[in-house]
GROMACS .gro file of C-alpha atoms in nm:
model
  309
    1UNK     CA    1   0.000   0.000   0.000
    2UNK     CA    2   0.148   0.322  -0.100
    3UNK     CA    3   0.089   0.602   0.187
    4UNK     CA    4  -0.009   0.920   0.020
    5UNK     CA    5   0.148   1.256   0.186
    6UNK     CA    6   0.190   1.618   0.072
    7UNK     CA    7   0.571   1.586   0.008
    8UNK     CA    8   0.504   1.303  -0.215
    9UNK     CA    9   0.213   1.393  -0.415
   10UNK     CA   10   0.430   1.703  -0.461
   11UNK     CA   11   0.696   1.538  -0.616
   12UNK     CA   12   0.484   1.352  -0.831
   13UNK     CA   13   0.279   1.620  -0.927
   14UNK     CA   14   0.655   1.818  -1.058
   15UNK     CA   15   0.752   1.463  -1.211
   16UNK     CA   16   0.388   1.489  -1.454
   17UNK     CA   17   0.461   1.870  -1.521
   18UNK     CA   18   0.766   1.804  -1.651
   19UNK     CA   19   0.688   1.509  -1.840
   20UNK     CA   20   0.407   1.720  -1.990
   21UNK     CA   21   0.605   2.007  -2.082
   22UNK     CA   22   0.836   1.786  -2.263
   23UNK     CA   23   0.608   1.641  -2.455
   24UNK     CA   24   0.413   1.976  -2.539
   25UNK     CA   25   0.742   2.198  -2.609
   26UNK     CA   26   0.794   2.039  -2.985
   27UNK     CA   27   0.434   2.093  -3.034
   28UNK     CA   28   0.392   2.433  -2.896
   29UNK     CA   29   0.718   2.571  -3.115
   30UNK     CA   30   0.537   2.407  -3.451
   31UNK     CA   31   0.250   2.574  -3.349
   32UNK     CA   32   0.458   2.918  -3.331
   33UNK     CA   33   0.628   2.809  -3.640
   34UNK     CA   34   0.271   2.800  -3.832
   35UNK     CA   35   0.195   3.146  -3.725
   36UNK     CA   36   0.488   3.336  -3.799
   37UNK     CA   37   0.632   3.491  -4.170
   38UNK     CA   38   0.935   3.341  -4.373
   39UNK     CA   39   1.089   3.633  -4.246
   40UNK     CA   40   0.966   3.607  -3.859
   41UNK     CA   41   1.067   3.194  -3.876
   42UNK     CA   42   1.436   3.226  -3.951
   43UNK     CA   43   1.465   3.517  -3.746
   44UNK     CA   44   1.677   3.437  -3.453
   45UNK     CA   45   1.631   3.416  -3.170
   46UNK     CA   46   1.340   3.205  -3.190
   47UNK     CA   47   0.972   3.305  -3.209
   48UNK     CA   48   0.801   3.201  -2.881
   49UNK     CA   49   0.488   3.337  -2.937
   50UNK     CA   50   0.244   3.305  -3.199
   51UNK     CA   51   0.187   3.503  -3.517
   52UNK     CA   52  -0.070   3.643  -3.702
   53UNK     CA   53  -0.028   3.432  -4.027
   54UNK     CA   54  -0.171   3.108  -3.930
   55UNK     CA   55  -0.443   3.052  -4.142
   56UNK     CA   56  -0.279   3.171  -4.440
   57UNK     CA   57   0.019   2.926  -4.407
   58UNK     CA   58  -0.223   2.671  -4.364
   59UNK     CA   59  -0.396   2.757  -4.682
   60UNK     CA   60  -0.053   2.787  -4.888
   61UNK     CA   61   0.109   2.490  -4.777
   62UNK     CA   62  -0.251   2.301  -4.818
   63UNK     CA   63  -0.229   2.389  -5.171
   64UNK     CA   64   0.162   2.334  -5.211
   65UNK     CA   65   0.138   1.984  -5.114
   66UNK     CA   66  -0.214   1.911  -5.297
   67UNK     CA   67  -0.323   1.779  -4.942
   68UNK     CA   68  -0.680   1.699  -5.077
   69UNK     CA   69  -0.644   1.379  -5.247
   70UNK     CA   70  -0.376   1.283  -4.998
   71UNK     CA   71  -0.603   1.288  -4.715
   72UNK     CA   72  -0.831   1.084  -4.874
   73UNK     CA   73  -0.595   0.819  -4.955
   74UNK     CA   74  -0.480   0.818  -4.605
   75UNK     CA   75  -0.828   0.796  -4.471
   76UNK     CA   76  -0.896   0.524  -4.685
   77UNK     CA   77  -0.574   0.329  -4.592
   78UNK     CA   78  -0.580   0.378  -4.217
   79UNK     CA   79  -0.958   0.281  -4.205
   80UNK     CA   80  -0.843  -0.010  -4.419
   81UNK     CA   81  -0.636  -0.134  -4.217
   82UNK     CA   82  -0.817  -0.074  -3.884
   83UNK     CA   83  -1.075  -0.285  -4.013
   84UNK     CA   84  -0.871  -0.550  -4.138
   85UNK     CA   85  -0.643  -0.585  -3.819
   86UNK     CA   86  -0.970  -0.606  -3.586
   87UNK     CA   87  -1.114  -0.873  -3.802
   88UNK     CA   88  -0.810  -1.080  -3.867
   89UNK     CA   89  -0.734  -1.060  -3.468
   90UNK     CA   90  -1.080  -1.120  -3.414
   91UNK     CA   91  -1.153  -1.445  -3.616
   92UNK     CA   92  -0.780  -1.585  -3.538
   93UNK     CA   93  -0.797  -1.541  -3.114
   94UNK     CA   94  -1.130  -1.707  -3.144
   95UNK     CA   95  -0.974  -1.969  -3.317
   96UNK     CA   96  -0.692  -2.009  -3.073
   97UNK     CA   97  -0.970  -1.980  -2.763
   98UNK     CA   98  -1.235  -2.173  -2.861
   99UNK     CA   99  -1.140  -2.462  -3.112
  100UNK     CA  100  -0.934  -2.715  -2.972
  101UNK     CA  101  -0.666  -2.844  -3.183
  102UNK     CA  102  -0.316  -2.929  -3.175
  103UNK     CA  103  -0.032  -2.682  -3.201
  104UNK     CA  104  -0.281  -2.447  -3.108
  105UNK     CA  105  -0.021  -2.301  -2.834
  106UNK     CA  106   0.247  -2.310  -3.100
  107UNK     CA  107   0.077  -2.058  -3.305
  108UNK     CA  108  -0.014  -1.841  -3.051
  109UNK     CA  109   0.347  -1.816  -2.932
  110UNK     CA  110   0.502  -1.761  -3.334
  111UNK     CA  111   0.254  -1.517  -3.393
  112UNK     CA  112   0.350  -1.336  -3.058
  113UNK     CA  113   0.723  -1.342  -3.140
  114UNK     CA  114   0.620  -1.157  -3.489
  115UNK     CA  115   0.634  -0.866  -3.204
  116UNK     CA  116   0.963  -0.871  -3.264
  117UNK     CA  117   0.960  -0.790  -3.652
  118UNK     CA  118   0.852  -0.474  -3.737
  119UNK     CA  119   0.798  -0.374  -4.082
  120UNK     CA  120   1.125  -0.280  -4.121
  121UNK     CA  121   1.280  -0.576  -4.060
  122UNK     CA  122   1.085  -0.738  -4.329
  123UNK     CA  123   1.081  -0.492  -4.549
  124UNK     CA  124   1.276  -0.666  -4.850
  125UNK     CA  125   1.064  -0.998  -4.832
  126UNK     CA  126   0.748  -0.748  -4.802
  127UNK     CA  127   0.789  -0.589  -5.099
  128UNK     CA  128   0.901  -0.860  -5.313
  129UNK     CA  129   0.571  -1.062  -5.209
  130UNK     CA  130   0.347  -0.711  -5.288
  131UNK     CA  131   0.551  -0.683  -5.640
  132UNK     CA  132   0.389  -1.025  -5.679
  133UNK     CA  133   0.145  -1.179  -5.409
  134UNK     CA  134   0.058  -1.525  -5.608
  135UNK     CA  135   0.507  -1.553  -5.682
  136UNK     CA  136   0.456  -1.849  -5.336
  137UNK     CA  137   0.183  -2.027  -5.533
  138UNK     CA  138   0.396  -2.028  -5.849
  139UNK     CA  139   0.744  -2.113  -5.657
  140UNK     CA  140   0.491  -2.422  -5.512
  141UNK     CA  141   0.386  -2.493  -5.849
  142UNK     CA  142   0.778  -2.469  -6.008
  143UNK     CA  143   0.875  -2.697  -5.644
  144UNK     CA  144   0.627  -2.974  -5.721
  145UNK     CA  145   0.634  -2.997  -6.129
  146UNK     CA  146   0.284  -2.932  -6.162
  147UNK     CA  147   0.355  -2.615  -6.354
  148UNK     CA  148   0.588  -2.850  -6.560
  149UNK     CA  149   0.309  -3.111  -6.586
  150UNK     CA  150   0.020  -2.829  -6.693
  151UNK     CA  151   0.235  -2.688  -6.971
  152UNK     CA  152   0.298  -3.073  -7.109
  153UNK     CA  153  -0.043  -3.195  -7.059
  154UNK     CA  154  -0.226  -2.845  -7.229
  155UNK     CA  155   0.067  -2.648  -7.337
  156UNK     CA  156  -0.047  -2.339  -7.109
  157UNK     CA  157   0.265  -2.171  -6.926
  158UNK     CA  158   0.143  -2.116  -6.580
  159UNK     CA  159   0.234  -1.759  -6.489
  160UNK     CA  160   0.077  -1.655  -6.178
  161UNK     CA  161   0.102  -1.269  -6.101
  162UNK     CA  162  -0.064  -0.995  -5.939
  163UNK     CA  163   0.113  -0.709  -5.870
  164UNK     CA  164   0.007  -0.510  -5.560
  165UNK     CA  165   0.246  -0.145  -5.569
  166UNK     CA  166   0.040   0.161  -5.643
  167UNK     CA  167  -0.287   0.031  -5.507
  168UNK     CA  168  -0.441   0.056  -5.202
  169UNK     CA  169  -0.449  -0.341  -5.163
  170UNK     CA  170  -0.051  -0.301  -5.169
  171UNK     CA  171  -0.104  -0.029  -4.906
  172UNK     CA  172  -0.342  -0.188  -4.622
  173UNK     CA  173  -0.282  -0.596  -4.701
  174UNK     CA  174   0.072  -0.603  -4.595
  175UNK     CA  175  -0.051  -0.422  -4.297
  176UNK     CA  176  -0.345  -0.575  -4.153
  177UNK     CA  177  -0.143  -0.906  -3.981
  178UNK     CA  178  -0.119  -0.781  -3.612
  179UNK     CA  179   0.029  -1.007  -3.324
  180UNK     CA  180  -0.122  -0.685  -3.070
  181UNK     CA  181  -0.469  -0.746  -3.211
  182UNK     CA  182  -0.450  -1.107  -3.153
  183UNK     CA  183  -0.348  -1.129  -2.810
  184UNK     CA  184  -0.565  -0.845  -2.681
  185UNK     CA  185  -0.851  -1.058  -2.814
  186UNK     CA  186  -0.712  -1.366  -2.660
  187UNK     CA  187  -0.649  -1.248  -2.341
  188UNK     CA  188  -1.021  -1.100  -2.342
  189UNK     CA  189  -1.150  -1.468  -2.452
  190UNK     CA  190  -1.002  -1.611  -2.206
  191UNK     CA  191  -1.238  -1.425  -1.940
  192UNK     CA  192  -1.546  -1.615  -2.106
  193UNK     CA  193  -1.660  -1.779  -1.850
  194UNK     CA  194  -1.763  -2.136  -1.984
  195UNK     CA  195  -2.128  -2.129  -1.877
  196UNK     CA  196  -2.131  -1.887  -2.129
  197UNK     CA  197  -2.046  -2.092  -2.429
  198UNK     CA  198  -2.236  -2.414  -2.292
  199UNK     CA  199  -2.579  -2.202  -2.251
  200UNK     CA  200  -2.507  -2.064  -2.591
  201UNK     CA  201  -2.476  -2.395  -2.720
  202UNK     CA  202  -2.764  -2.548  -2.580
  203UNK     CA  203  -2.922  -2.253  -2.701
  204UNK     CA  204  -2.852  -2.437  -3.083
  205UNK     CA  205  -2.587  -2.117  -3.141
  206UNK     CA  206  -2.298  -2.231  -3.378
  207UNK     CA  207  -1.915  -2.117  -3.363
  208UNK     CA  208  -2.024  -1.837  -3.600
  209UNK     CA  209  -2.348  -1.723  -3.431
  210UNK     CA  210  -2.174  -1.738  -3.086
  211UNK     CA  211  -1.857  -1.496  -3.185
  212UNK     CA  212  -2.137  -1.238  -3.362
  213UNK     CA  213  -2.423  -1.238  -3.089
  214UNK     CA  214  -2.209  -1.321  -2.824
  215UNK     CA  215  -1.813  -1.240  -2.880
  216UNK     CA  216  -1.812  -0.954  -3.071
  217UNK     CA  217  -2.143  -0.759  -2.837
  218UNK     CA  218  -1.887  -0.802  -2.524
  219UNK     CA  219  -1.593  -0.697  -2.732
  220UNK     CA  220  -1.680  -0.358  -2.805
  221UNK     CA  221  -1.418  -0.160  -2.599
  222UNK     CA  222  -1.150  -0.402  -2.677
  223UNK     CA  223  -1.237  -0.295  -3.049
  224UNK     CA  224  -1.252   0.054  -2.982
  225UNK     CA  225  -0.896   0.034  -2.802
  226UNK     CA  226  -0.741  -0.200  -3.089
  227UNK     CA  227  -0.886   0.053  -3.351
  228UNK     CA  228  -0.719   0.395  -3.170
  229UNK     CA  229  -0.407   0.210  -3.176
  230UNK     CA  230  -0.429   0.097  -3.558
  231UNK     CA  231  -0.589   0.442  -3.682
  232UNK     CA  232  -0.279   0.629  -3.526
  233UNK     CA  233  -0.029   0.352  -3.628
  234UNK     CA  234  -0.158   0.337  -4.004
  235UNK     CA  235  -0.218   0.680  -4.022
  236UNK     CA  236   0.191   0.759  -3.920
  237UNK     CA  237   0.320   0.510  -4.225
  238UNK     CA  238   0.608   0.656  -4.407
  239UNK     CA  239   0.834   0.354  -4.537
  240UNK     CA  240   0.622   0.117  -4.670
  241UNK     CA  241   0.424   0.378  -4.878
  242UNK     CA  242   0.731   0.581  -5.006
  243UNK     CA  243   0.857   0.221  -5.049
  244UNK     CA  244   0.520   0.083  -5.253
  245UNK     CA  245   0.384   0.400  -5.413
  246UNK     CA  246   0.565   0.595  -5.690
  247UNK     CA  247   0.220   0.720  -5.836
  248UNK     CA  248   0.205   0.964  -5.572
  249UNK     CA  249   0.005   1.187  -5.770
  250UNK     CA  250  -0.310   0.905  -5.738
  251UNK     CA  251  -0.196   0.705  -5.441
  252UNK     CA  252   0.013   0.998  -5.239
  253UNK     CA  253   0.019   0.997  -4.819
  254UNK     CA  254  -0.001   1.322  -4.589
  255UNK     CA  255   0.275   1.204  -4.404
  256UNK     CA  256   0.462   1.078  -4.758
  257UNK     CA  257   0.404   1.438  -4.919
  258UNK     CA  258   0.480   1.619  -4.593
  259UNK     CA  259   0.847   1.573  -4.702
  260UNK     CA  260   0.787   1.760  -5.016
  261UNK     CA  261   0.766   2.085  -4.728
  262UNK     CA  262   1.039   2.022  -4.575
  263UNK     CA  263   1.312   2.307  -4.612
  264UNK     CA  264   1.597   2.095  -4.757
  265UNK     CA  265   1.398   2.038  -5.016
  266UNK     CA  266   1.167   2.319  -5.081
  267UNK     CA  267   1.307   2.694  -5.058
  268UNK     CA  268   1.223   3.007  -5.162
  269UNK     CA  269   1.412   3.156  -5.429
  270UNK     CA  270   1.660   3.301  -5.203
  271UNK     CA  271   1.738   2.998  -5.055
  272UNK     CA  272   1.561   3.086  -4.703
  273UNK     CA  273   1.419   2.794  -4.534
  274UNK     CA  274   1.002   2.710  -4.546
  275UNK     CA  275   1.004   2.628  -4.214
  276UNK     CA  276   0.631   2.825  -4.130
  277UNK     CA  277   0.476   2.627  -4.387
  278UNK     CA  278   0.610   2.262  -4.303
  279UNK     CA  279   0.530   2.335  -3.965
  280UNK     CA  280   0.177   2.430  -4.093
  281UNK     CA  281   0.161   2.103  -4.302
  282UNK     CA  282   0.226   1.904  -4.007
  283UNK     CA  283  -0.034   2.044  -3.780
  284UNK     CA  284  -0.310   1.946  -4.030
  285UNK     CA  285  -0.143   1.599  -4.041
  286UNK     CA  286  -0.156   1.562  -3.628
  287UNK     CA  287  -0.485   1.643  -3.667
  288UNK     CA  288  -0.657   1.357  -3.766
  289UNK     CA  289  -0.512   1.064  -3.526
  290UNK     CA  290  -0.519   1.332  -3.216
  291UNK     CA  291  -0.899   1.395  -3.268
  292UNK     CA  292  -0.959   0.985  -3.303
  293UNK     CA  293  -0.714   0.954  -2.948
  294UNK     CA  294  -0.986   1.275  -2.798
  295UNK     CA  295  -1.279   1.095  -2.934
  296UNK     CA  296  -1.216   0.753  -2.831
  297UNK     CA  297  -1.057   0.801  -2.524
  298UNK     CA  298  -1.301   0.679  -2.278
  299UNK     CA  299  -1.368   0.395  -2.450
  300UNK     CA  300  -0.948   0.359  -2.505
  301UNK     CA  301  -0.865   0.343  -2.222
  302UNK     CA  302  -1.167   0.095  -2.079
  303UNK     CA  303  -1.036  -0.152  -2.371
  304UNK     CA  304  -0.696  -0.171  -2.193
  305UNK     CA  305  -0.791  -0.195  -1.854
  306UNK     CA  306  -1.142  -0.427  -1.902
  307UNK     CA  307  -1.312  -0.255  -1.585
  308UNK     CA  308  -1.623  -0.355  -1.755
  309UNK     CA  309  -1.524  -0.742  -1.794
   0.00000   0.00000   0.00000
């Protein structure tokens, strides 16, 4: 039991405050940034307190990096992917829960060690399945000579291809596999009290009927929590669509074409630094996953903790 006194909730009050004004500093001198002239910007020393010219940097640099479309794209892609992470997470802890089957434990534990590989790591292997997602299916058929054996028997070369880069499939599919999903789900299964799965089989409910009336009803703040953490995470994706995407005119990112603004490689004609309108660009970029984070917080934070399990 921790004993609460003055002198400590003191300390731990400075120890937040801090924290907090570390956190807010970067964001408060972007903010500034956005406000201020090219002039005012690169001024030293620096500009601590907002400008006047906010709304017209936003407007310029809105335009500058044709942030319309990109939006869009990134909407689509991070709602994509939420989607496909809470489904895939869903369907494969309820597998690992409620079926019984061997090496069910095994597959828990490799997909938890895929914690350990971030995109990143992976990124070559990644990208040479999304240049071609059916090239396992024709290594299989090359392996086993049935390719061989098709092109003897009907004289049809078997070429499998389907090519994923500058598409939004390339964008969310390599994406929606998540190890976090999965184990939040199982861990939440595992709380199912078993009354509750023999009364909903009595009740004639099948393994489908039971995870949609039953599963999925109790799940909601565990979805809610999964899908903050996916919105922000696929939201934030740089590498893999700079990596996948060189139509960025069709398939562009906000936080792809936010480097377009940034001053080493946009400048005025003197040469002065942009600095007031990439600072501008990335405050309409923040504000998308901070609004979702507002929004959802309640129901956030009541996903992680399960007070209502």
């Amino acid at each position: 039991m921790i004993e609460r006194t003055p002198l400590l909730n003191l300390a731990t009050h400075l120890i937040l405050g801090f924290g907090l004004i570390v956190i807010l500093a970067p964001i408060w001198l972007a903010f500034v940034a956005a406000t201020l002239t090219l002039q005012e910007v690169n001024a030293a020393p620096v500009e601590l307190w907002p400008g006047t010219h906010l709304w017209a940097n936003l407007k310029e640099a809105w335009v500058l990096s044709d942030f319309g479309p990109k939006f869009v794209n990134s909407l689509i892609v991070a709602v994509g992917v939420v989607v496909g992470k809470i489904t895939l997470a869903c369907i494969t802890a309820f597998s690992l829960v409620f079926f019984a089957y061997r090496g069910r434990a095994l597959i828990f534990w490799m997909i938890f060690i895929t914690l350990m590989l971030p995109l990143e790591v992976r990124i070559v292997p990644t990208y040479a399945v999304a240049a071609n997602a059916l090239s396992p299916f024709q290594a299989l058929l090359d392996v086993t000579g049935m390719g061989w054996l098709i092109n003897a028997v009907s004289g049809v070369q078997v070429s499998l291809q389907w090519n994923l880069l500058n598409s939004y499939t390339g964008l969310i599919l390599p994406l929606v596999a998540t190890a976090t999903g999965t184990f939040l789900y199982r861990q939440f299964f595992l709380t199912i009290p078993d009354e509750l799965v023999e009364a909903a089989r009595m009740d004639g409910a099948g393994p489908l009927r039971f995870l949609w009336d039953v599963l999925i009803p109790l799940s909601k703040t565990n979805i809610a929590a999964l899908a903050t953490i996916m919105f922000v995470y696929a939201w934030n994706q740089y590498l893999w669509p700079l990596l996948v995407i060189t139509d960025r005119a069709t398939y562009g990112m906000v936080v792809v074409q936010l480097s377009d603004l940034v001053p080493d490689q946009m400048t005025t004609g003197g040469g002065t630094p942009t600095w007031h309108l990439a600072m501008a660009a990335t405050l309409m970029v923040m504000v998308p996953p901070i609004a979702i984070v507002i929004l959802m917080q309640r129901w956030f934070v009541r996903g992680l903790i399960n007070t209502d399990k």
